[in-house]
Amino acid sequence: MAHVSDRERVRTVALALLIALAIGSFAFAITRSSDPMSAPETGVDDETPGSSVSQPPTTLPEGDRLEDEVSSDEATDSTVPDELAFVDDDDDSGFVLDLDGISTTVAPTTTVAPADPAPPAKSNAPGAVATPVPEMPTVPADLDLRAPIAGAMSWAGIGDAADPYVLRTGAGYYAYTTNTSTGHVPAWFSTDLTEWRALGDVLPVLPTWAAPSSTQTWAPAALIRGGTYVLYFTTRHAASNRQCIGVAAASSPEGPFESAATSPLVCQTDLGGSIDPSTFVGADGQAYLLFKNDGNCCKILTSIWSQPLSADGLSLIGSRSELLWSTDAWEGSVVEGPSMIEVGGRYHLIYSANSWSSNRYAMGHAVCVTAQGPCYKSSSAPWRTSAGGPGGGEFLVDAAGAVWIVLHEWRYRIGYPGGVRSMYFERLSFNGSPPVTLPPTTLPPTTLVPTTVPVTTTPPTTIPPSTIPPATVPPTTVPATTVPVSSIPATTVPPTTVPPTTVPPTTVPSTTVPPTTVPPTTVTPSASSAAKSGATLAP
């Protein structure tokens, strides 16, 4: 018998263990994909429009974004690495098998790709980035990195309204959100940031480059260019099967927005695609588009980018700048949802990070020197966090000049189905002191109130009650006018005397009494005759 060395035994055992793990994982995947009760989510951010599934008000059950998943046709490395990390997709936990010194390779024929259309594995777990992560630039000593302070949170009263963007116009406020059963880009209108009126889908038809009947239209943003309203949105690019950014225009903020483009506005296919557009307009009037490369779809570093827009907002010009990227542990290898505002000469950049469908989702803050960087994170910890997993934040300056952040948080529960990402508002302070949160109804200017006057004057409790009391005062003088009425009863008294006119029948007998006296008058003659005859009369 040939002598077998200890090293060869270790190699054999390790290889057998690897094969057993591969077979077990494949069997588990087949079992799970065939079990309807344990099937992974559909990869769709929201239900297909028209679904009749019942949820809390204006909400519907939804699935996961495909941005957080790896394409099923992604290439698989057949070489066994020095370490194999096995991650549980549900809770990001796992273990590492050390294969240092073992150079065993697995033949490509042993690699089993998931069957189409089985959902691919997610890649938004911490540590999922396969590319080296560069360090952020050193912060200048004289740069003020203080982040704004958020005030109390106010719920907008809308059910599912993820990734909200609010556009202020002369008439009021328009909110645009990620797709739901309502359509690709649901919208609402408000004059006071409190009462919202649903407008329906403002992007009913997707451009020709988009996947037909896409239910993956996310995170819209809007911009006013002259008399034209421009809408930016994320949707599925049919040719590359990646999420990309498109642009559409309309003559009204209520749409319908239309696009004649035959290709996306931004589509970084080499970096996983492009999502989460946001607009920023500098003091000089130059507009910029901020967005994220969707690298976490395929284990590529995710970054926030900025690029100038043309005067009409329908195309990109100039150079593209990388503002920041995922570097801190709390970000979970994912940065997305950027928004920028300039206050006091400082460019504040906020962004979301980590897994959007968990309570680990949170928001970070950075300060930039210009709209195209460089940018510096104000902390290695999240700026805005809570049990509801806040994210998708956008800056908003109201008609009174106050700065707000509009964002979403999970409501009812974390995740779909059952939970919804509702829209909230928080007022911000940039002077180091907590903001004074005013009632939202005082936010719009007085010129916007006339649009609500019909509502306030409609109740009869306002004007009619004030006029009714004077109308009821005359009744106090009416008695004077009704005094003659007291004489009317006098005229009616005669009817009470009418009965006496009926009394005469009772006096009729008295009229018959005389006949009773007649006999005495007749008796006299009989007495005289009696006297003549000598008869005696009774006394």
Coordinates of C-alpha atoms in Angstrom, one line a residue:
M1 CA 0.0 0.0 0.0
A2 CA 1.4 3.4 -0.9
H3 CA 2.2 5.7 2.0
V4 CA -0.3 8.7 2.2
S5 CA 1.2 11.8 3.8
D6 CA -0.7 14.0 6.4
R7 CA -0.8 16.8 3.9
E8 CA -2.5 14.6 1.2
R9 CA -5.0 13.4 3.8
V10 CA -5.9 17.1 4.7
R11 CA -6.2 17.9 1.0
T12 CA -8.5 14.9 0.4
V13 CA -10.7 15.7 3.4
A14 CA -11.0 19.3 2.4
L15 CA -11.9 18.4 -1.2
A16 CA -14.5 16.0 0.0
L17 CA -15.9 18.6 2.4
L18 CA -16.1 21.2 -0.5
I19 CA -17.9 18.8 -2.7
A20 CA -20.4 17.9 0.0
L21 CA -21.1 21.5 0.8
A22 CA -21.6 22.3 -2.9
I23 CA -24.0 19.4 -3.3
G24 CA -25.9 20.3 -0.1
S25 CA -26.2 24.0 -1.1
F26 CA -27.5 23.0 -4.5
A27 CA -30.1 20.6 -3.1
F28 CA -31.2 23.3 -0.6
A29 CA -31.6 25.9 -3.4
I30 CA -33.6 23.5 -5.5
T31 CA -35.8 22.6 -2.5
R32 CA -36.4 26.2 -1.5
S33 CA -37.2 27.4 -5.1
S34 CA -39.8 24.7 -5.4
D35 CA -41.4 25.5 -2.1
P36 CA -44.0 28.3 -2.5
M37 CA -43.9 29.0 1.3
S38 CA -40.2 29.6 1.3
A39 CA -39.6 31.0 -2.1
P40 CA -37.3 34.1 -2.2
E41 CA -38.8 37.5 -3.1
T42 CA -39.5 38.3 -6.7
G43 CA -36.9 41.0 -7.1
V44 CA -39.5 43.6 -7.8
D45 CA -39.6 46.7 -5.7
D46 CA -43.4 47.0 -5.8
E47 CA -46.4 45.0 -6.9
T48 CA -47.5 45.0 -10.5
P49 CA -49.9 47.9 -11.1
G50 CA -53.5 46.7 -10.7
S51 CA -52.9 44.2 -8.0
S52 CA -55.9 43.6 -5.8
V53 CA -54.0 42.4 -2.7
S54 CA -55.3 44.2 0.4
Q55 CA -52.9 46.1 2.7
P56 CA -53.0 49.2 4.9
P57 CA -54.4 52.4 3.3
T58 CA -52.8 53.0 -0.2
T59 CA -50.3 50.2 0.4
L60 CA -49.7 46.9 -1.3
P61 CA -47.3 44.0 -0.5
E62 CA -44.1 44.3 -2.5
G63 CA -40.8 42.4 -3.1
D64 CA -37.1 43.1 -3.1
R65 CA -35.3 45.4 -5.5
L66 CA -33.2 43.6 -8.2
E67 CA -30.5 46.1 -7.4
D68 CA -29.7 44.1 -4.3
E69 CA -29.2 40.9 -6.3
V70 CA -26.6 39.2 -8.5
S71 CA -27.6 38.3 -12.0
S72 CA -28.2 34.6 -12.5
D73 CA -26.0 34.5 -15.6
E74 CA -23.0 36.0 -13.7
A75 CA -19.7 34.2 -14.3
T76 CA -18.5 31.9 -11.6
D77 CA -14.8 31.5 -10.7
S78 CA -13.8 27.8 -10.8
T79 CA -10.7 28.3 -8.8
V80 CA -10.9 27.5 -5.0
P81 CA -9.7 30.6 -3.1
D82 CA -7.6 30.6 0.0
E83 CA -10.8 31.3 2.0
L84 CA -14.4 30.5 1.3
A85 CA -17.0 32.7 3.0
F86 CA -20.4 31.2 3.4
V87 CA -23.0 33.9 4.0
D88 CA -26.6 33.3 5.1
D89 CA -28.7 35.5 2.8
D90 CA -31.3 36.1 5.6
D91 CA -29.1 37.5 8.4
D92 CA -25.7 38.1 6.8
S93 CA -24.1 35.6 9.2
G94 CA -21.7 32.8 8.1
F95 CA -18.4 31.1 8.5
V96 CA -15.0 30.9 6.8
L97 CA -13.2 27.7 5.7
D98 CA -9.4 28.1 5.6
L99 CA -7.9 26.3 2.6
D100 CA -4.4 27.9 2.9
G101 CA -1.9 25.7 1.1
I102 CA -4.5 23.7 -0.8
S103 CA -4.3 24.3 -4.6
T104 CA -7.1 22.0 -5.5
T105 CA -9.2 23.3 -8.5
V106 CA -12.8 22.3 -9.4
A107 CA -13.5 21.5 -13.0
P108 CA -15.8 23.9 -14.7
T109 CA -18.2 21.1 -15.5
T110 CA -18.9 20.8 -11.8
T111 CA -20.2 24.4 -11.5
V112 CA -23.9 24.4 -11.4
A113 CA -25.6 27.7 -12.4
P114 CA -29.0 28.5 -10.9
A115 CA -31.8 27.7 -13.2
D116 CA -33.6 30.6 -14.9
P117 CA -35.8 32.2 -13.5
A118 CA -34.7 31.2 -10.0
P119 CA -34.0 34.4 -8.1
P120 CA -30.2 35.1 -7.8
A121 CA -28.6 35.6 -4.4
K122 CA -28.5 39.0 -2.9
S123 CA -25.2 40.9 -2.7
N124 CA -26.0 43.8 -0.4
A125 CA -24.6 42.1 2.6
P126 CA -21.6 43.8 4.3
G127 CA -18.4 42.6 2.8
A128 CA -19.9 41.7 -0.6
V129 CA -17.7 44.1 -2.6
A130 CA -15.0 42.2 -4.5
T131 CA -13.0 45.2 -5.7
P132 CA -10.5 47.0 -3.5
V133 CA -12.0 49.9 -1.5
P134 CA -9.9 53.1 -1.7
E135 CA -9.6 55.4 1.2
M136 CA -11.5 58.6 1.3
P137 CA -9.4 61.8 0.9
T138 CA -7.9 63.4 4.0
V139 CA -10.2 66.1 5.5
P140 CA -8.8 69.7 5.3
A141 CA -8.1 71.1 8.8
D142 CA -10.2 74.2 8.1
L143 CA -13.3 72.4 6.7
D144 CA -16.4 72.6 8.9
L145 CA -17.9 69.2 8.9
R146 CA -20.8 69.9 11.2
A147 CA -24.0 68.1 10.1
P148 CA -27.5 69.7 10.3
I149 CA -29.7 68.8 13.2
A150 CA -33.0 67.2 12.5
G151 CA -36.2 68.2 14.4
A152 CA -39.3 66.1 15.1
M153 CA -40.6 63.8 12.5
S154 CA -44.0 64.5 10.8
W155 CA -45.9 61.8 8.9
A156 CA -47.3 62.9 5.6
G157 CA -50.3 60.5 6.0
I158 CA -49.6 58.6 2.8
G159 CA -49.2 54.8 2.8
D160 CA -46.4 53.5 0.5
A161 CA -44.3 56.4 -0.8
A162 CA -40.7 55.2 -1.0
D163 CA -37.8 57.4 -2.1
P164 CA -39.9 60.6 -2.1
Y165 CA -38.9 63.7 -4.0
V166 CA -40.8 66.9 -3.4
L167 CA -40.8 69.7 -5.9
R168 CA -42.0 73.2 -4.8
T169 CA -43.9 75.3 -7.4
G170 CA -45.9 78.5 -7.2
A171 CA -49.0 76.5 -6.7
G172 CA -47.8 74.2 -4.0
Y173 CA -45.8 71.0 -3.5
Y174 CA -45.6 67.9 -5.8
A175 CA -44.3 64.6 -4.4
Y176 CA -43.0 61.8 -6.7
T177 CA -42.2 58.4 -5.4
T178 CA -41.0 54.9 -6.3
N179 CA -43.5 52.7 -8.2
T180 CA -46.5 51.0 -6.5
S181 CA -49.7 49.4 -7.9
T182 CA -50.7 52.9 -8.8
G183 CA -48.2 53.0 -11.6
H184 CA -44.6 53.8 -12.5
V185 CA -44.3 57.2 -10.8
P186 CA -47.1 57.9 -8.3
A187 CA -47.6 61.6 -7.5
W188 CA -49.4 63.7 -4.9
F189 CA -50.1 67.4 -4.5
S190 CA -50.3 69.5 -1.3
T191 CA -50.4 73.2 -0.4
D192 CA -49.3 72.8 3.2
L193 CA -47.2 69.6 3.3
T194 CA -49.9 68.0 5.4
E195 CA -52.9 67.3 3.3
W196 CA -52.1 65.4 0.1
R197 CA -54.2 64.7 -2.9
A198 CA -53.3 61.7 -5.1
L199 CA -52.6 62.5 -8.8
G200 CA -52.1 59.0 -10.1
D201 CA -49.2 57.9 -12.4
V202 CA -47.4 60.9 -14.0
L203 CA -45.3 58.6 -16.2
P204 CA -47.8 56.2 -17.7
V205 CA -45.7 55.2 -20.6
L206 CA -42.0 54.2 -20.3
P207 CA -39.5 55.1 -23.0
T208 CA -38.8 52.5 -25.8
W209 CA -35.4 51.5 -24.3
A210 CA -37.0 50.4 -21.0
A211 CA -38.2 46.8 -20.4
P212 CA -41.9 46.6 -21.2
S213 CA -44.3 46.6 -18.3
S214 CA -41.5 47.3 -15.9
T215 CA -42.4 47.3 -12.3
Q216 CA -38.9 48.5 -11.4
T217 CA -39.2 52.3 -11.7
W218 CA -37.6 53.8 -8.7
A219 CA -36.5 57.0 -6.9
P220 CA -37.7 59.8 -9.2
A221 CA -36.5 63.4 -9.1
A222 CA -37.7 66.6 -10.8
L223 CA -36.5 69.9 -12.0
I224 CA -38.0 73.1 -13.5
R225 CA -36.3 74.5 -16.6
G226 CA -38.1 77.5 -17.9
G227 CA -41.7 76.6 -18.4
T228 CA -40.9 72.8 -18.7
Y229 CA -40.9 70.3 -15.9
V230 CA -38.3 67.6 -16.2
L231 CA -38.6 64.2 -14.5
Y232 CA -35.7 61.8 -13.9
F233 CA -36.4 58.2 -13.0
T234 CA -34.7 54.7 -12.7
T235 CA -36.1 51.8 -14.7
R236 CA -34.9 48.5 -16.3
H237 CA -32.8 48.8 -19.4
A238 CA -34.0 46.1 -21.7
A239 CA -30.7 45.7 -23.7
S240 CA -28.3 45.4 -20.7
N241 CA -30.8 44.1 -18.1
R242 CA -29.5 46.7 -15.7
Q243 CA -31.2 49.5 -13.9
C244 CA -30.5 52.8 -15.7
I245 CA -31.7 56.5 -15.4
G246 CA -34.0 58.1 -17.9
V247 CA -35.5 61.5 -18.4
A248 CA -38.9 62.8 -19.5
A249 CA -40.6 66.2 -19.8
A250 CA -44.0 67.7 -19.4
S251 CA -45.7 71.2 -19.5
S252 CA -47.3 70.6 -16.1
P253 CA -45.9 69.1 -12.9
E254 CA -48.9 66.8 -12.9
G255 CA -47.7 65.3 -16.2
P256 CA -48.1 63.2 -18.1
F257 CA -44.3 63.1 -18.5
E258 CA -43.1 61.8 -21.9
S259 CA -39.8 60.7 -23.3
A260 CA -38.7 60.3 -26.9
A261 CA -35.2 59.1 -26.0
T262 CA -34.0 55.8 -27.5
S263 CA -31.4 55.3 -24.8
P264 CA -30.9 56.0 -21.1
L265 CA -29.6 59.3 -19.8
V266 CA -27.1 57.5 -17.6
C267 CA -26.3 53.8 -17.6
Q268 CA -23.0 52.8 -16.1
T269 CA -23.2 49.2 -17.3
D270 CA -19.6 48.5 -16.5
L271 CA -20.3 49.5 -12.9
G272 CA -23.6 47.6 -12.4
G273 CA -25.9 50.3 -13.8
S274 CA -27.1 53.7 -12.5
I275 CA -30.0 54.5 -10.1
D276 CA -31.3 57.1 -7.6
P277 CA -31.1 60.4 -9.6
S278 CA -31.3 63.6 -7.6
T279 CA -31.0 67.3 -8.8
F280 CA -29.1 70.2 -7.4
V281 CA -29.0 73.8 -8.7
G282 CA -26.2 76.0 -7.7
A283 CA -26.3 79.7 -6.9
D284 CA -25.2 80.4 -10.5
G285 CA -28.1 78.5 -11.9
Q286 CA -26.1 75.5 -13.1
A287 CA -28.0 72.3 -12.5
Y288 CA -26.4 69.0 -11.7
L289 CA -27.6 65.4 -11.6
L290 CA -26.4 63.2 -8.7
F291 CA -26.8 59.4 -8.9
K292 CA -25.3 56.1 -7.7
N293 CA -23.7 53.3 -9.7
D294 CA -25.6 50.2 -8.8
G295 CA -22.5 48.1 -8.0
N296 CA -24.0 46.1 -5.3
C297 CA -26.0 44.2 -7.9
C298 CA -22.7 42.5 -8.9
K299 CA -20.1 42.9 -6.1
I300 CA -18.7 46.2 -7.5
L301 CA -17.9 49.2 -5.3
T302 CA -20.8 51.6 -5.0
S303 CA -20.2 55.4 -5.3
I304 CA -22.1 58.6 -5.5
W305 CA -21.5 60.7 -8.7
S306 CA -22.2 64.2 -9.9
Q307 CA -22.4 65.6 -13.4
P308 CA -23.6 69.0 -14.9
L309 CA -26.9 69.1 -16.8
S310 CA -27.6 71.0 -20.0
A311 CA -29.7 74.2 -19.8
D312 CA -32.9 72.3 -20.7
G313 CA -32.1 69.5 -18.2
L314 CA -32.5 66.8 -20.9
S315 CA -28.8 65.8 -21.3
L316 CA -25.6 65.6 -19.4
I317 CA -22.6 67.9 -20.1
G318 CA -19.1 68.3 -18.8
S319 CA -17.2 65.8 -16.7
R320 CA -18.5 63.2 -14.2
S321 CA -17.1 63.3 -10.7
E322 CA -17.0 60.6 -8.0
L323 CA -18.1 62.3 -4.8
L324 CA -17.8 59.4 -2.2
W325 CA -18.1 55.7 -1.9
S326 CA -18.7 53.0 0.7
T327 CA -15.9 52.9 3.2
D328 CA -17.5 52.5 6.7
A329 CA -18.8 49.3 8.3
W330 CA -22.3 50.7 9.0
E331 CA -22.8 51.3 5.2
G332 CA -22.7 47.6 4.5
S333 CA -20.9 48.2 1.2
V334 CA -23.8 50.2 -0.2
V335 CA -24.2 53.9 -0.6
E336 CA -27.2 55.4 -2.6
G337 CA -30.0 57.9 -2.6
P338 CA -27.9 61.2 -2.7
S339 CA -29.2 64.7 -2.2
M340 CA -27.3 68.0 -2.0
I341 CA -27.9 71.6 -0.7
E342 CA -25.8 74.6 -0.3
V343 CA -26.1 76.5 3.0
G344 CA -23.7 79.2 4.1
G345 CA -21.1 78.3 1.4
R346 CA -21.0 74.7 2.4
Y347 CA -22.3 71.9 0.1
H348 CA -24.1 69.4 2.3
L349 CA -24.5 65.9 0.9
I350 CA -26.7 63.2 2.5
Y351 CA -27.0 59.6 1.3
S352 CA -28.5 56.3 2.4
A353 CA -26.6 53.1 3.1
N354 CA -26.9 49.4 4.0
S355 CA -29.7 47.0 3.2
W356 CA -32.9 49.0 2.2
S357 CA -35.2 46.2 3.4
S358 CA -33.9 46.1 7.0
N359 CA -33.7 48.4 10.0
R360 CA -29.9 48.7 9.3
Y361 CA -30.8 51.1 6.6
A362 CA -29.6 54.6 7.7
M363 CA -28.4 57.9 6.4
G364 CA -24.9 59.5 6.2
H365 CA -23.7 63.1 5.8
A366 CA -20.8 64.7 4.1
V367 CA -19.5 68.2 3.2
C368 CA -18.3 69.0 -0.3
V369 CA -16.1 71.8 -1.4
T370 CA -18.1 72.2 -4.7
A371 CA -21.0 70.5 -6.3
Q372 CA -18.5 68.1 -8.0
G373 CA -16.4 67.5 -4.9
P374 CA -14.2 66.7 -3.3
C375 CA -16.5 65.5 -0.5
Y376 CA -15.6 64.5 3.1
K377 CA -17.8 62.3 5.4
S378 CA -18.6 64.1 8.6
S379 CA -18.4 60.9 10.7
S380 CA -17.7 57.2 10.4
A381 CA -21.2 56.6 12.0
P382 CA -24.6 57.2 10.5
W383 CA -26.0 60.7 10.7
R384 CA -29.7 59.7 10.8
T385 CA -30.9 56.3 12.1
S386 CA -33.9 54.8 13.8
A387 CA -35.7 51.5 14.3
G388 CA -37.7 52.2 11.1
G389 CA -34.7 52.1 8.8
P390 CA -34.8 55.7 7.4
G391 CA -33.6 56.5 3.9
G392 CA -34.3 57.9 0.5
G393 CA -33.9 61.4 1.9
E394 CA -34.1 64.6 -0.2
F395 CA -33.6 68.2 0.8
L396 CA -36.6 70.6 0.5
V397 CA -36.7 74.4 0.9
D398 CA -40.3 75.5 1.6
A399 CA -41.9 78.8 0.5
A400 CA -40.9 80.4 3.8
G401 CA -37.2 79.5 3.3
A402 CA -37.0 76.7 5.9
V403 CA -35.0 73.6 5.0
W404 CA -36.6 70.2 5.5
I405 CA -35.7 66.7 4.7
V406 CA -38.3 64.4 3.1
L407 CA -37.6 60.7 3.6
H408 CA -39.2 57.3 4.0
E409 CA -39.3 54.9 7.0
W410 CA -40.9 51.5 7.4
R411 CA -44.3 51.6 8.9
Y412 CA -46.3 48.8 10.5
R413 CA -43.4 46.4 10.1
I414 CA -39.9 46.1 8.4
G415 CA -40.2 44.7 4.9
Y416 CA -42.8 43.7 2.4
P417 CA -45.4 42.3 2.6
G418 CA -47.1 43.9 5.6
G419 CA -44.8 46.9 5.9
V420 CA -44.8 50.1 3.9
R421 CA -42.2 52.8 3.3
S422 CA -44.1 55.9 4.3
M423 CA -43.2 59.6 3.6
Y424 CA -42.0 61.8 6.5
F425 CA -40.7 65.3 7.0
E426 CA -38.1 66.7 9.4
R427 CA -37.1 70.3 9.7
L428 CA -33.3 70.9 9.7
S429 CA -31.1 73.4 11.5
F430 CA -27.6 74.3 10.2
N431 CA -26.6 76.6 13.1
G432 CA -25.8 73.9 15.6
S433 CA -29.1 74.3 17.5
P434 CA -32.1 72.1 17.3
P435 CA -34.7 73.5 14.8
V436 CA -38.0 75.0 15.9
T437 CA -40.5 72.8 14.1
L438 CA -43.4 75.0 13.0
P439 CA -46.8 73.5 12.2
P440 CA -46.7 72.4 8.6
T441 CA -49.8 74.4 7.9
T442 CA -47.8 77.6 8.3
L443 CA -45.2 76.6 5.8
P444 CA -46.8 77.8 2.5
P445 CA -47.0 81.5 1.7
T446 CA -50.2 83.4 2.0
T447 CA -50.5 83.4 -1.7
L448 CA -51.0 79.7 -1.7
V449 CA -53.9 79.9 0.8
P450 CA -56.5 81.0 -1.8
T451 CA -56.3 77.5 -3.2
T452 CA -57.5 76.3 0.1
V453 CA -60.1 79.1 0.7
P454 CA -62.9 77.2 -1.0
V455 CA -62.3 74.5 1.5
T456 CA -62.3 76.8 4.5
T457 CA -65.4 78.8 3.3
T458 CA -67.4 75.7 2.4
P459 CA -68.3 74.9 6.1
P460 CA -71.4 76.8 7.1
T461 CA -69.8 77.3 10.5
T462 CA -67.8 80.3 9.3
I463 CA -70.0 82.8 7.5
P464 CA -73.6 81.6 8.1
P465 CA -73.3 81.5 11.9
S466 CA -72.1 85.1 11.9
T467 CA -75.1 86.2 9.9
I468 CA -77.7 84.0 11.5
P469 CA -77.6 85.7 15.0
P470 CA -78.6 89.1 13.4
A471 CA -81.4 87.3 11.6
T472 CA -82.6 85.9 14.9
V473 CA -82.6 89.3 16.6
P474 CA -85.7 90.6 14.7
P475 CA -87.8 87.9 16.4
T476 CA -87.4 89.9 19.5
T477 CA -89.1 92.8 17.8
V478 CA -91.7 90.6 16.1
P479 CA -93.8 90.5 19.3
A480 CA -94.3 94.2 18.9
T481 CA -95.6 93.6 15.4
T482 CA -97.6 90.7 16.6
V483 CA -99.4 92.9 19.2
P484 CA -102.3 93.4 16.7
V485 CA -102.6 89.7 16.8
S486 CA -103.9 90.1 20.3
S487 CA -106.8 92.1 18.9
I488 CA -107.4 89.4 16.4
P489 CA -108.6 87.1 19.2
A490 CA -111.0 89.9 20.0
T491 CA -112.4 89.5 16.6
T492 CA -112.5 85.8 17.1
V493 CA -114.4 86.3 20.4
P494 CA -117.7 86.6 18.6
P495 CA -117.5 82.9 17.7
T496 CA -117.7 82.4 21.4
T497 CA -120.9 84.5 21.4
V498 CA -122.4 82.4 18.7
P499 CA -123.4 79.7 21.1
P500 CA -125.6 82.3 22.9
T501 CA -127.5 82.6 19.7
T502 CA -128.2 79.0 19.9
V503 CA -129.5 79.4 23.4
P504 CA -132.9 80.8 22.2
P505 CA -134.1 77.3 21.6
T506 CA -133.8 77.1 25.4
T507 CA -135.9 80.2 25.7
V508 CA -138.5 78.9 23.4
P509 CA -140.2 77.2 26.4
S510 CA -140.4 80.6 28.0
T511 CA -142.3 81.8 25.0
T512 CA -144.7 79.0 25.6
V513 CA -145.2 80.0 29.1
P514 CA -147.8 82.7 28.2
P515 CA -150.1 80.0 27.0
T516 CA -150.0 78.8 30.6
T517 CA -151.4 82.2 31.6
V518 CA -154.0 82.2 28.9
P519 CA -156.2 79.9 31.0
P520 CA -156.5 82.5 33.7
T521 CA -157.6 85.0 31.2
T522 CA -160.2 82.5 30.0
V523 CA -161.2 81.6 33.4
T524 CA -162.7 85.0 34.1
P525 CA -165.3 84.6 31.5
S526 CA -166.2 81.2 32.9
A527 CA -166.5 82.8 36.4
S528 CA -169.0 85.4 35.3
S529 CA -171.0 82.8 33.7
A530 CA -170.8 80.7 36.8
A531 CA -172.0 83.7 38.8
K532 CA -174.9 84.1 36.6
S533 CA -175.8 80.5 37.2
G534 CA -175.5 80.8 40.9
A535 CA -172.4 78.5 41.1
T536 CA -169.7 79.1 43.7
L537 CA -166.0 79.5 42.6
A538 CA -163.2 78.3 44.6
P539 CA -161.1 81.0 46.1

